[in-house]
């Protein structure tokens, strides 16, 4: 039997790609920690999220589940267990959400942007502020923290709360406050680091005879804008947690959240001041560059004027006319040289007196 010819793939046609089989990653790979807390204390042992929720409901406690970069299938399995709303689950899978607070029945969903400062050289143009995302599901019997990004881990927050059972007895709201307080504290650290950079740039701009690249200032201003977009929108969710009494938040937790909101307001005001300072710093740097360019142009013009004297005299005597002053005298050449030198020295002295050289 003759073999069939292979299909022709001409220009502009692509070969049919072989489908790559989907490999399902277990949900446990995305779990950072899963624990059950009863009466302010962590129950011993390791739990899956299903068993943890069953144990918490049986003993009147709550689950604290931490996830890092879960995919759609992993988050879907968690959502099925805890009864999460589909829209909130979609936000948890797809990062880059704006900070916000939403309520789905008895579940609060709070989105926060995390920030981290990256060490860098002052004059280099590089990323300075790294951003991530943190989404918190809070209900009476569970807290789910979904983190995107490699910074701002919550292990220290968990250890701090476990060392304070009195706060954990206040319920899942204590976890929400602790995470929000941790995020705002990280804002303060980043703002202080950025402030040091701005102070260093300001000192260099206003120091005489320094060369500061404007690109570095523009880069820092862009990073401050990114920081403002991550930090400032969190003000509204915090105010809602503090003032909206119909939200399921313990009154004692509201007092703590009010302190977090105050700290956040201070951070937002400092970031606004940074933006104004950098705008003024860019104007000052551009003015300094303009002054430096004018100084350079004056120096160039002064040297051109000095060089024009011997050029002009040499050009006149180079025309080779027969009748020219002092052309046939033995002392004409040295006289011309002395005249050129004298005029050049006079111009040099005048330019120095006028600060052109």
mmCIF file of C-alpha atoms in Angstrom:
data_model
loop_
_atom_site.group_PDB
_atom_site.id
_atom_site.type_symbol
_atom_site.label_atom_id
_atom_site.label_comp_id
_atom_site.label_asym_id
_atom_site.label_seq_id
_atom_site.Cartn_x
_atom_site.Cartn_y
_atom_site.Cartn_z
ATOM 1 C CA UNK A 1 0.000 0.000 0.000
ATOM 2 C CA UNK A 2 1.583 3.357 -0.969
ATOM 3 C CA UNK A 3 2.374 5.703 1.866
ATOM 4 C CA UNK A 4 0.424 8.929 2.125
ATOM 5 C CA UNK A 5 2.357 12.157 1.623
ATOM 6 C CA UNK A 6 3.061 14.294 4.670
ATOM 7 C CA UNK A 7 1.021 17.515 4.916
ATOM 8 C CA UNK A 8 2.760 20.546 3.462
ATOM 9 C CA UNK A 9 3.490 23.477 5.771
ATOM 10 C CA UNK A 10 4.120 26.476 3.586
ATOM 11 C CA UNK A 11 5.052 29.996 4.587
ATOM 12 C CA UNK A 12 2.753 31.454 7.187
ATOM 13 C CA UNK A 13 1.515 28.024 8.292
ATOM 14 C CA UNK A 14 2.429 26.517 11.614
ATOM 15 C CA UNK A 15 2.735 22.890 12.557
ATOM 16 C CA UNK A 16 0.177 21.541 14.966
ATOM 17 C CA UNK A 17 1.871 21.513 18.351
ATOM 18 C CA UNK A 18 1.696 18.442 20.516
ATOM 19 C CA UNK A 19 -0.477 19.070 23.560
ATOM 20 C CA UNK A 20 1.511 19.046 26.779
ATOM 21 C CA UNK A 21 -0.332 17.081 29.463
ATOM 22 C CA UNK A 22 -1.345 19.157 32.467
ATOM 23 C CA UNK A 23 0.372 18.078 35.651
ATOM 24 C CA UNK A 24 -1.679 18.834 38.718
ATOM 25 C CA UNK A 25 0.278 20.219 41.661
ATOM 26 C CA UNK A 26 -1.076 19.126 45.046
ATOM 27 C CA UNK A 27 -2.615 21.855 47.172
ATOM 28 C CA UNK A 28 -0.174 21.029 49.968
ATOM 29 C CA UNK A 29 2.652 22.479 47.835
ATOM 30 C CA UNK A 30 1.083 25.934 48.138
ATOM 31 C CA UNK A 31 0.437 25.639 51.888
ATOM 32 C CA UNK A 32 2.963 27.513 54.031
ATOM 33 C CA UNK A 33 1.340 26.641 57.346
ATOM 34 C CA UNK A 34 -2.011 25.350 58.544
ATOM 35 C CA UNK A 35 -2.964 25.375 62.214
ATOM 36 C CA UNK A 36 -5.994 25.192 64.480
ATOM 37 C CA UNK A 37 -6.314 27.613 67.398
ATOM 38 C CA UNK A 38 -8.643 26.964 70.330
ATOM 39 C CA UNK A 39 -8.943 29.352 73.274
ATOM 40 C CA UNK A 40 -5.839 31.265 72.124
ATOM 41 C CA UNK A 41 -3.566 28.213 71.843
ATOM 42 C CA UNK A 42 -2.385 26.244 68.841
ATOM 43 C CA UNK A 43 -3.409 22.606 68.771
ATOM 44 C CA UNK A 44 -0.495 20.199 68.339
ATOM 45 C CA UNK A 45 -0.062 18.159 65.202
ATOM 46 C CA UNK A 46 -0.152 18.731 61.456
ATOM 47 C CA UNK A 47 -3.424 19.269 59.618
ATOM 48 C CA UNK A 48 -4.645 19.399 56.066
ATOM 49 C CA UNK A 49 -6.990 22.283 55.428
ATOM 50 C CA UNK A 50 -10.015 19.927 55.410
ATOM 51 C CA UNK A 51 -9.145 18.291 58.726
ATOM 52 C CA UNK A 52 -8.191 21.643 60.245
ATOM 53 C CA UNK A 53 -11.587 23.161 59.458
ATOM 54 C CA UNK A 54 -13.394 20.110 60.856
ATOM 55 C CA UNK A 55 -11.336 20.239 64.067
ATOM 56 C CA UNK A 56 -11.901 23.992 64.469
ATOM 57 C CA UNK A 57 -15.672 23.709 64.086
ATOM 58 C CA UNK A 58 -15.795 20.741 66.409
ATOM 59 C CA UNK A 59 -13.820 22.433 69.198
ATOM 60 C CA UNK A 60 -15.026 26.001 68.727
ATOM 61 C CA UNK A 61 -11.743 27.455 67.416
ATOM 62 C CA UNK A 62 -10.541 28.732 64.084
ATOM 63 C CA UNK A 63 -8.138 27.764 61.295
ATOM 64 C CA UNK A 64 -5.254 29.916 60.115
ATOM 65 C CA UNK A 65 -4.185 28.751 56.661
ATOM 66 C CA UNK A 66 -1.279 30.367 54.830
ATOM 67 C CA UNK A 67 -0.870 29.965 51.053
ATOM 68 C CA UNK A 68 1.892 31.166 48.752
ATOM 69 C CA UNK A 69 1.234 31.720 45.043
ATOM 70 C CA UNK A 70 -1.542 29.110 44.643
ATOM 71 C CA UNK A 71 -2.767 28.271 41.172
ATOM 72 C CA UNK A 72 -6.423 28.104 40.115
ATOM 73 C CA UNK A 73 -6.851 24.408 40.941
ATOM 74 C CA UNK A 74 -5.234 24.681 44.348
ATOM 75 C CA UNK A 75 -7.276 27.754 45.231
ATOM 76 C CA UNK A 76 -10.421 26.091 43.911
ATOM 77 C CA UNK A 77 -9.929 23.141 46.241
ATOM 78 C CA UNK A 78 -9.472 25.479 49.210
ATOM 79 C CA UNK A 79 -12.521 27.504 48.161
ATOM 80 C CA UNK A 80 -14.658 24.366 48.004
ATOM 81 C CA UNK A 81 -13.645 23.388 51.525
ATOM 82 C CA UNK A 82 -14.176 26.805 53.106
ATOM 83 C CA UNK A 83 -17.101 27.965 50.938
ATOM 84 C CA UNK A 84 -15.362 31.003 49.435
ATOM 85 C CA UNK A 85 -17.047 33.182 46.839
ATOM 86 C CA UNK A 86 -15.938 32.641 43.236
ATOM 87 C CA UNK A 87 -15.147 36.335 42.642
ATOM 88 C CA UNK A 88 -12.904 36.482 45.705
ATOM 89 C CA UNK A 89 -11.176 33.273 44.626
ATOM 90 C CA UNK A 90 -10.479 34.770 41.214
ATOM 91 C CA UNK A 91 -8.866 37.800 42.881
ATOM 92 C CA UNK A 92 -6.744 35.473 45.001
ATOM 93 C CA UNK A 93 -5.399 33.619 41.962
ATOM 94 C CA UNK A 94 -4.780 36.646 39.762
ATOM 95 C CA UNK A 95 -2.542 39.119 41.578
ATOM 96 C CA UNK A 96 -2.145 42.879 40.952
ATOM 97 C CA UNK A 97 -5.421 43.813 42.624
ATOM 98 C CA UNK A 98 -6.019 47.248 44.088
ATOM 99 C CA UNK A 99 -6.164 47.339 47.923
ATOM 100 C CA UNK A 100 -9.783 46.922 48.935
ATOM 101 C CA UNK A 101 -12.198 45.452 51.472
ATOM 102 C CA UNK A 102 -15.183 43.350 50.410
ATOM 103 C CA UNK A 103 -17.761 41.326 52.290
ATOM 104 C CA UNK A 104 -19.357 38.066 51.150
ATOM 105 C CA UNK A 105 -21.940 37.038 53.754
ATOM 106 C CA UNK A 106 -19.865 36.364 56.913
ATOM 107 C CA UNK A 107 -16.529 36.432 55.118
ATOM 108 C CA UNK A 108 -14.400 39.575 54.839
ATOM 109 C CA UNK A 109 -11.910 39.744 51.980
ATOM 110 C CA UNK A 110 -9.132 42.301 52.325
ATOM 111 C CA UNK A 111 -6.492 42.943 49.669
ATOM 112 C CA UNK A 112 -3.224 44.633 50.639
ATOM 113 C CA UNK A 113 -0.135 45.435 48.608
ATOM 114 C CA UNK A 114 3.188 44.526 50.181
ATOM 115 C CA UNK A 115 6.399 46.437 49.537
ATOM 116 C CA UNK A 116 10.089 45.748 50.086
ATOM 117 C CA UNK A 117 13.174 47.934 49.677
ATOM 118 C CA UNK A 118 15.988 46.681 47.467
ATOM 119 C CA UNK A 119 19.543 47.777 48.167
ATOM 120 C CA UNK A 120 21.112 49.695 45.278
ATOM 121 C CA UNK A 121 23.816 52.167 44.376
ATOM 122 C CA UNK A 122 22.803 55.806 44.586
ATOM 123 C CA UNK A 123 23.705 56.649 40.976
ATOM 124 C CA UNK A 124 22.339 53.492 39.364
ATOM 125 C CA UNK A 125 18.995 53.251 37.592
ATOM 126 C CA UNK A 126 17.407 50.093 39.000
ATOM 127 C CA UNK A 127 14.346 48.821 40.812
ATOM 128 C CA UNK A 128 14.233 50.255 44.315
ATOM 129 C CA UNK A 129 10.781 49.274 45.625
ATOM 130 C CA UNK A 130 9.533 45.728 45.046
ATOM 131 C CA UNK A 131 5.795 45.125 45.395
ATOM 132 C CA UNK A 132 3.705 42.049 46.099
ATOM 133 C CA UNK A 133 0.170 41.244 47.173
ATOM 134 C CA UNK A 134 -1.560 39.793 50.204
ATOM 135 C CA UNK A 135 -5.199 38.712 50.252
ATOM 136 C CA UNK A 136 -6.888 37.818 53.555
ATOM 137 C CA UNK A 137 -10.123 35.823 53.909
ATOM 138 C CA UNK A 138 -11.580 36.280 57.384
ATOM 139 C CA UNK A 139 -14.596 34.457 58.817
ATOM 140 C CA UNK A 140 -15.557 33.460 62.378
ATOM 141 C CA UNK A 141 -13.910 30.039 62.044
ATOM 142 C CA UNK A 142 -11.043 30.575 59.591
ATOM 143 C CA UNK A 143 -8.400 32.978 58.296
ATOM 144 C CA UNK A 144 -6.801 32.317 54.905
ATOM 145 C CA UNK A 145 -3.783 34.414 53.931
ATOM 146 C CA UNK A 146 -2.833 34.212 50.244
ATOM 147 C CA UNK A 147 0.546 35.772 49.536
ATOM 148 C CA UNK A 148 2.017 36.652 46.144
ATOM 149 C CA UNK A 149 5.674 37.660 45.938
ATOM 150 C CA UNK A 150 8.874 36.513 47.580
ATOM 151 C CA UNK A 151 8.971 39.097 50.378
ATOM 152 C CA UNK A 152 6.840 39.906 53.450
ATOM 153 C CA UNK A 153 6.475 36.379 54.884
ATOM 154 C CA UNK A 154 4.013 36.016 57.751
ATOM 155 C CA UNK A 155 5.903 33.495 59.893
ATOM 156 C CA UNK A 156 6.989 36.201 62.343
ATOM 157 C CA UNK A 157 3.386 37.420 62.627
ATOM 158 C CA UNK A 158 2.203 33.907 63.449
ATOM 159 C CA UNK A 159 4.933 33.393 66.068
ATOM 160 C CA UNK A 160 4.152 36.754 67.648
ATOM 161 C CA UNK A 161 0.456 35.950 67.996
ATOM 162 C CA UNK A 162 1.117 32.455 69.295
ATOM 163 C CA UNK A 163 3.201 34.053 72.042
ATOM 164 C CA UNK A 164 0.189 36.202 73.022
ATOM 165 C CA UNK A 165 -2.789 33.858 73.648
ATOM 166 C CA UNK A 166 -4.877 36.702 75.073
ATOM 167 C CA UNK A 167 -5.026 38.364 71.660
ATOM 168 C CA UNK A 168 -5.719 35.096 69.855
ATOM 169 C CA UNK A 169 -8.728 34.574 72.113
ATOM 170 C CA UNK A 170 -10.299 37.611 70.435
ATOM 171 C CA UNK A 171 -10.800 35.479 67.333
ATOM 172 C CA UNK A 172 -9.885 35.784 63.679
ATOM 173 C CA UNK A 173 -10.003 39.576 63.845
ATOM 174 C CA UNK A 174 -6.789 39.509 65.870
ATOM 175 C CA UNK A 175 -5.055 37.750 62.969
ATOM 176 C CA UNK A 176 -6.397 40.298 60.489
ATOM 177 C CA UNK A 177 -5.110 43.139 62.688
ATOM 178 C CA UNK A 178 -1.699 41.509 63.155
ATOM 179 C CA UNK A 179 -1.243 41.042 59.404
ATOM 180 C CA UNK A 180 -2.382 44.600 58.632
ATOM 181 C CA UNK A 181 -0.067 45.949 61.323
ATOM 182 C CA UNK A 182 2.822 43.925 59.868
ATOM 183 C CA UNK A 183 2.168 45.276 56.368
ATOM 184 C CA UNK A 184 1.973 48.892 57.556
ATOM 185 C CA UNK A 185 5.175 48.437 59.596
ATOM 186 C CA UNK A 186 6.900 47.251 56.425
ATOM 187 C CA UNK A 187 5.652 50.440 54.741
ATOM 188 C CA UNK A 188 7.348 52.467 57.474
ATOM 189 C CA UNK A 189 10.653 50.615 56.979
ATOM 190 C CA UNK A 190 10.565 51.142 53.213
ATOM 191 C CA UNK A 191 9.642 54.819 53.597
ATOM 192 C CA UNK A 192 12.581 55.380 55.943
ATOM 193 C CA UNK A 193 14.980 53.731 53.476
ATOM 194 C CA UNK A 194 13.630 55.823 50.592
ATOM 195 C CA UNK A 195 13.944 58.945 52.742
ATOM 196 C CA UNK A 196 17.660 58.211 53.234
ATOM 197 C CA UNK A 197 18.051 57.990 49.436
ATOM 198 C CA UNK A 198 16.272 61.305 48.945
ATOM 199 C CA UNK A 199 18.410 62.986 51.602
ATOM 200 C CA UNK A 200 21.588 61.650 49.969
ATOM 201 C CA UNK A 201 20.486 62.884 46.541
ATOM 202 C CA UNK A 202 19.490 66.252 47.964
ATOM 203 C CA UNK A 203 22.891 66.657 49.615
ATOM 204 C CA UNK A 204 24.671 65.781 46.398
ATOM 205 C CA UNK A 205 22.561 68.120 44.276
ATOM 206 C CA UNK A 206 23.312 71.086 46.494
ATOM 207 C CA UNK A 207 27.006 70.275 46.968
ATOM 208 C CA UNK A 208 29.224 72.364 44.642
ATOM 209 C CA UNK A 209 31.138 70.683 41.830
ATOM 210 C CA UNK A 210 29.260 67.374 41.983
ATOM 211 C CA UNK A 211 27.901 65.461 39.017
ATOM 212 C CA UNK A 212 24.541 63.824 39.745
ATOM 213 C CA UNK A 213 22.682 62.012 37.007
ATOM 214 C CA UNK A 214 19.116 63.233 36.633
ATOM 215 C CA UNK A 215 18.133 59.726 35.502
ATOM 216 C CA UNK A 216 18.711 58.443 39.058
ATOM 217 C CA UNK A 217 16.359 61.098 40.465
ATOM 218 C CA UNK A 218 13.722 60.279 37.841
ATOM 219 C CA UNK A 219 14.049 56.582 38.711
ATOM 220 C CA UNK A 220 13.564 57.276 42.408
ATOM 221 C CA UNK A 221 10.539 59.444 41.633
ATOM 222 C CA UNK A 222 9.042 56.627 39.567
ATOM 223 C CA UNK A 223 9.602 54.217 42.459
ATOM 224 C CA UNK A 224 7.937 56.668 44.850
ATOM 225 C CA UNK A 225 4.930 56.767 42.512
ATOM 226 C CA UNK A 226 4.830 52.955 42.587
ATOM 227 C CA UNK A 227 5.070 53.060 46.374
ATOM 228 C CA UNK A 228 2.217 55.555 46.563
ATOM 229 C CA UNK A 229 0.008 53.364 44.367
ATOM 230 C CA UNK A 230 0.648 50.415 46.671
ATOM 231 C CA UNK A 231 0.252 52.229 49.987
ATOM 232 C CA UNK A 232 -2.319 55.009 49.677
ATOM 233 C CA UNK A 233 -5.368 52.964 48.537
ATOM 234 C CA UNK A 234 -5.203 50.930 51.756
ATOM 235 C CA UNK A 235 -6.538 53.952 53.673
ATOM 236 C CA UNK A 236 -10.178 53.283 52.733
ATOM 237 C CA UNK A 237 -10.232 49.582 53.773
ATOM 238 C CA UNK A 238 -8.657 50.460 57.119
ATOM 239 C CA UNK A 239 -11.176 53.235 57.707
ATOM 240 C CA UNK A 240 -14.026 50.838 56.912
ATOM 241 C CA UNK A 241 -12.700 48.304 59.410
ATOM 242 C CA UNK A 242 -12.470 50.993 62.073
ATOM 243 C CA UNK A 243 -15.739 52.871 61.538
ATOM 244 C CA UNK A 244 -18.182 50.435 59.879
ATOM 245 C CA UNK A 245 -19.824 48.858 62.906
ATOM 246 C CA UNK A 246 -21.858 46.298 60.967
ATOM 247 C CA UNK A 247 -18.677 44.461 60.009
ATOM 248 C CA UNK A 248 -17.990 41.357 62.154
ATOM 249 C CA UNK A 249 -15.020 42.870 64.023
ATOM 250 C CA UNK A 250 -14.557 42.716 67.785
ATOM 251 C CA UNK A 251 -14.650 46.203 69.408
ATOM 252 C CA UNK A 252 -11.286 45.576 71.036
ATOM 253 C CA UNK A 253 -9.795 44.745 67.623
ATOM 254 C CA UNK A 254 -11.197 48.016 66.273
ATOM 255 C CA UNK A 255 -9.071 49.912 68.781
ATOM 256 C CA UNK A 256 -5.972 48.166 67.511
ATOM 257 C CA UNK A 257 -6.995 48.766 63.903
ATOM 258 C CA UNK A 258 -7.442 52.471 64.642
ATOM 259 C CA UNK A 259 -3.776 52.608 65.603
ATOM 260 C CA UNK A 260 -2.818 50.847 62.364
ATOM 261 C CA UNK A 261 -4.902 53.355 60.389
ATOM 262 C CA UNK A 262 -3.127 56.248 62.116
ATOM 263 C CA UNK A 263 0.276 54.809 61.230
ATOM 264 C CA UNK A 264 -0.851 54.310 57.651
ATOM 265 C CA UNK A 265 -1.991 57.934 57.427
ATOM 266 C CA UNK A 266 1.442 59.083 58.548
ATOM 267 C CA UNK A 267 3.117 56.889 55.926
ATOM 268 C CA UNK A 268 0.841 58.187 53.158
ATOM 269 C CA UNK A 269 1.608 61.791 54.109
ATOM 270 C CA UNK A 270 5.356 61.133 54.032
ATOM 271 C CA UNK A 271 5.074 59.563 50.580
ATOM 272 C CA UNK A 272 3.233 62.655 49.339
ATOM 273 C CA UNK A 273 6.033 64.798 50.770
ATOM 274 C CA UNK A 274 8.562 62.595 48.943
ATOM 275 C CA UNK A 275 6.820 63.247 45.648
ATOM 276 C CA UNK A 276 6.922 66.994 46.200
ATOM 277 C CA UNK A 277 10.560 66.888 47.342
ATOM 278 C CA UNK A 278 11.661 64.895 44.309
ATOM 279 C CA UNK A 279 9.845 67.266 41.963
ATOM 280 C CA UNK A 280 11.707 70.184 43.542
ATOM 281 C CA UNK A 281 14.922 68.175 43.457
ATOM 282 C CA UNK A 282 14.543 67.511 39.731
ATOM 283 C CA UNK A 283 14.026 71.232 39.109
ATOM 284 C CA UNK A 284 17.113 72.043 41.183
ATOM 285 C CA UNK A 285 19.196 69.398 39.402
ATOM 286 C CA UNK A 286 18.126 70.675 35.978
ATOM 287 C CA UNK A 287 18.953 74.228 37.050
ATOM 288 C CA UNK A 288 22.344 73.071 38.266
ATOM 289 C CA UNK A 289 23.005 71.316 34.980
ATOM 290 C CA UNK A 290 22.005 74.460 33.075
ATOM 291 C CA UNK A 291 24.386 76.553 35.181
ATOM 292 C CA UNK A 292 27.175 74.022 34.620
ATOM 293 C CA UNK A 293 26.547 74.071 30.888
ATOM 294 C CA UNK A 294 26.602 77.887 30.853
ATOM 295 C CA UNK A 295 29.882 77.847 32.767
ATOM 296 C CA UNK A 296 31.351 75.375 30.298
ATOM 297 C CA UNK A 297 30.167 77.485 27.372
ATOM 298 C CA UNK A 298 31.762 80.606 28.888
ATOM 299 C CA UNK A 299 35.070 78.772 29.294
ATOM 300 C CA UNK A 300 34.913 77.510 25.727
ATOM 301 C CA UNK A 301 34.019 80.971 24.434
ATOM 302 C CA UNK A 302 36.896 82.540 26.400
ATOM 303 C CA UNK A 303 39.467 80.115 25.001
ATOM 304 C CA UNK A 304 38.051 80.581 21.493
ATOM 305 C CA UNK A 305 38.443 84.357 21.871
ATOM 306 C CA UNK A 306 42.056 83.957 23.027
ATOM 307 C CA UNK A 307 42.827 81.543 20.196
ATOM 308 C CA UNK A 308 41.258 83.930 17.684
ATOM 309 C CA UNK A 309 43.978 86.558 18.243
ATOM 310 C CA UNK A 310 46.971 84.589 16.887
ATOM 311 C CA UNK A 311 44.719 83.039 14.241
ATOM 312 C CA UNK A 312 43.639 86.445 12.983
ATOM 313 C CA UNK A 313 47.155 87.955 12.979
ATOM 314 C CA UNK A 314 48.673 84.867 11.358
ATOM 315 C CA UNK A 315 45.908 84.944 8.769
ATOM 316 C CA UNK A 316 46.646 88.573 7.882
ATOM 317 C CA UNK A 317 50.367 87.993 7.498
ATOM 318 C CA UNK A 318 49.716 84.835 5.568
ATOM 319 C CA UNK A 319 48.093 86.724 2.679
ATOM 320 C CA UNK A 320 51.602 87.334 1.190
ATOM 321 C CA UNK A 321 51.129 90.923 0.063
ATOM 322 C CA UNK A 322 54.341 92.698 -0.849
ATOM 323 C CA UNK A 323 53.709 95.869 1.112
ATOM 324 C CA UNK A 324 52.807 95.002 4.717
ATOM 325 C CA UNK A 325 53.907 96.699 7.971
ATOM 326 C CA UNK A 326 57.244 95.512 9.343
ATOM 327 C CA UNK A 327 57.468 92.796 6.686
ATOM 328 C CA UNK A 328 61.075 93.492 5.667
ATOM 329 C CA UNK A 329 62.487 94.487 9.057
ATOM 330 C CA UNK A 330 64.662 92.168 11.105
ATOM 331 C CA UNK A 331 62.657 92.736 14.287
ATOM 332 C CA UNK A 332 59.175 92.417 12.724
ATOM 333 C CA UNK A 333 58.716 88.704 13.580
ATOM 334 C CA UNK A 334 59.540 88.980 17.297
ATOM 335 C CA UNK A 335 57.419 92.122 17.570
ATOM 336 C CA UNK A 336 54.414 90.300 16.147
ATOM 337 C CA UNK A 337 54.969 87.357 18.527
ATOM 338 C CA UNK A 338 55.236 89.679 21.517
ATOM 339 C CA UNK A 339 52.075 91.513 20.407
ATOM 340 C CA UNK A 340 50.172 88.234 20.076
ATOM 341 C CA UNK A 341 51.362 87.050 23.489
ATOM 342 C CA UNK A 342 50.514 90.367 25.104
ATOM 343 C CA UNK A 343 47.001 90.469 23.681
ATOM 344 C CA UNK A 344 46.361 86.832 24.710
ATOM 345 C CA UNK A 345 47.614 87.438 28.247
ATOM 346 C CA UNK A 346 45.465 90.555 28.522
ATOM 347 C CA UNK A 347 42.379 88.627 27.449
ATOM 348 C CA UNK A 348 43.264 85.814 29.855
ATOM 349 C CA UNK A 349 43.504 88.267 32.757
ATOM 350 C CA UNK A 350 40.191 89.893 31.818
ATOM 351 C CA UNK A 351 38.405 86.538 31.617
ATOM 352 C CA UNK A 352 39.827 85.486 34.977
ATOM 353 C CA UNK A 353 38.683 88.734 36.543
ATOM 354 C CA UNK A 354 35.137 88.133 35.230
ATOM 355 C CA UNK A 355 35.166 84.458 36.400
ATOM 356 C CA UNK A 356 34.975 83.104 32.875
ATOM 357 C CA UNK A 357 38.049 80.956 33.398
#
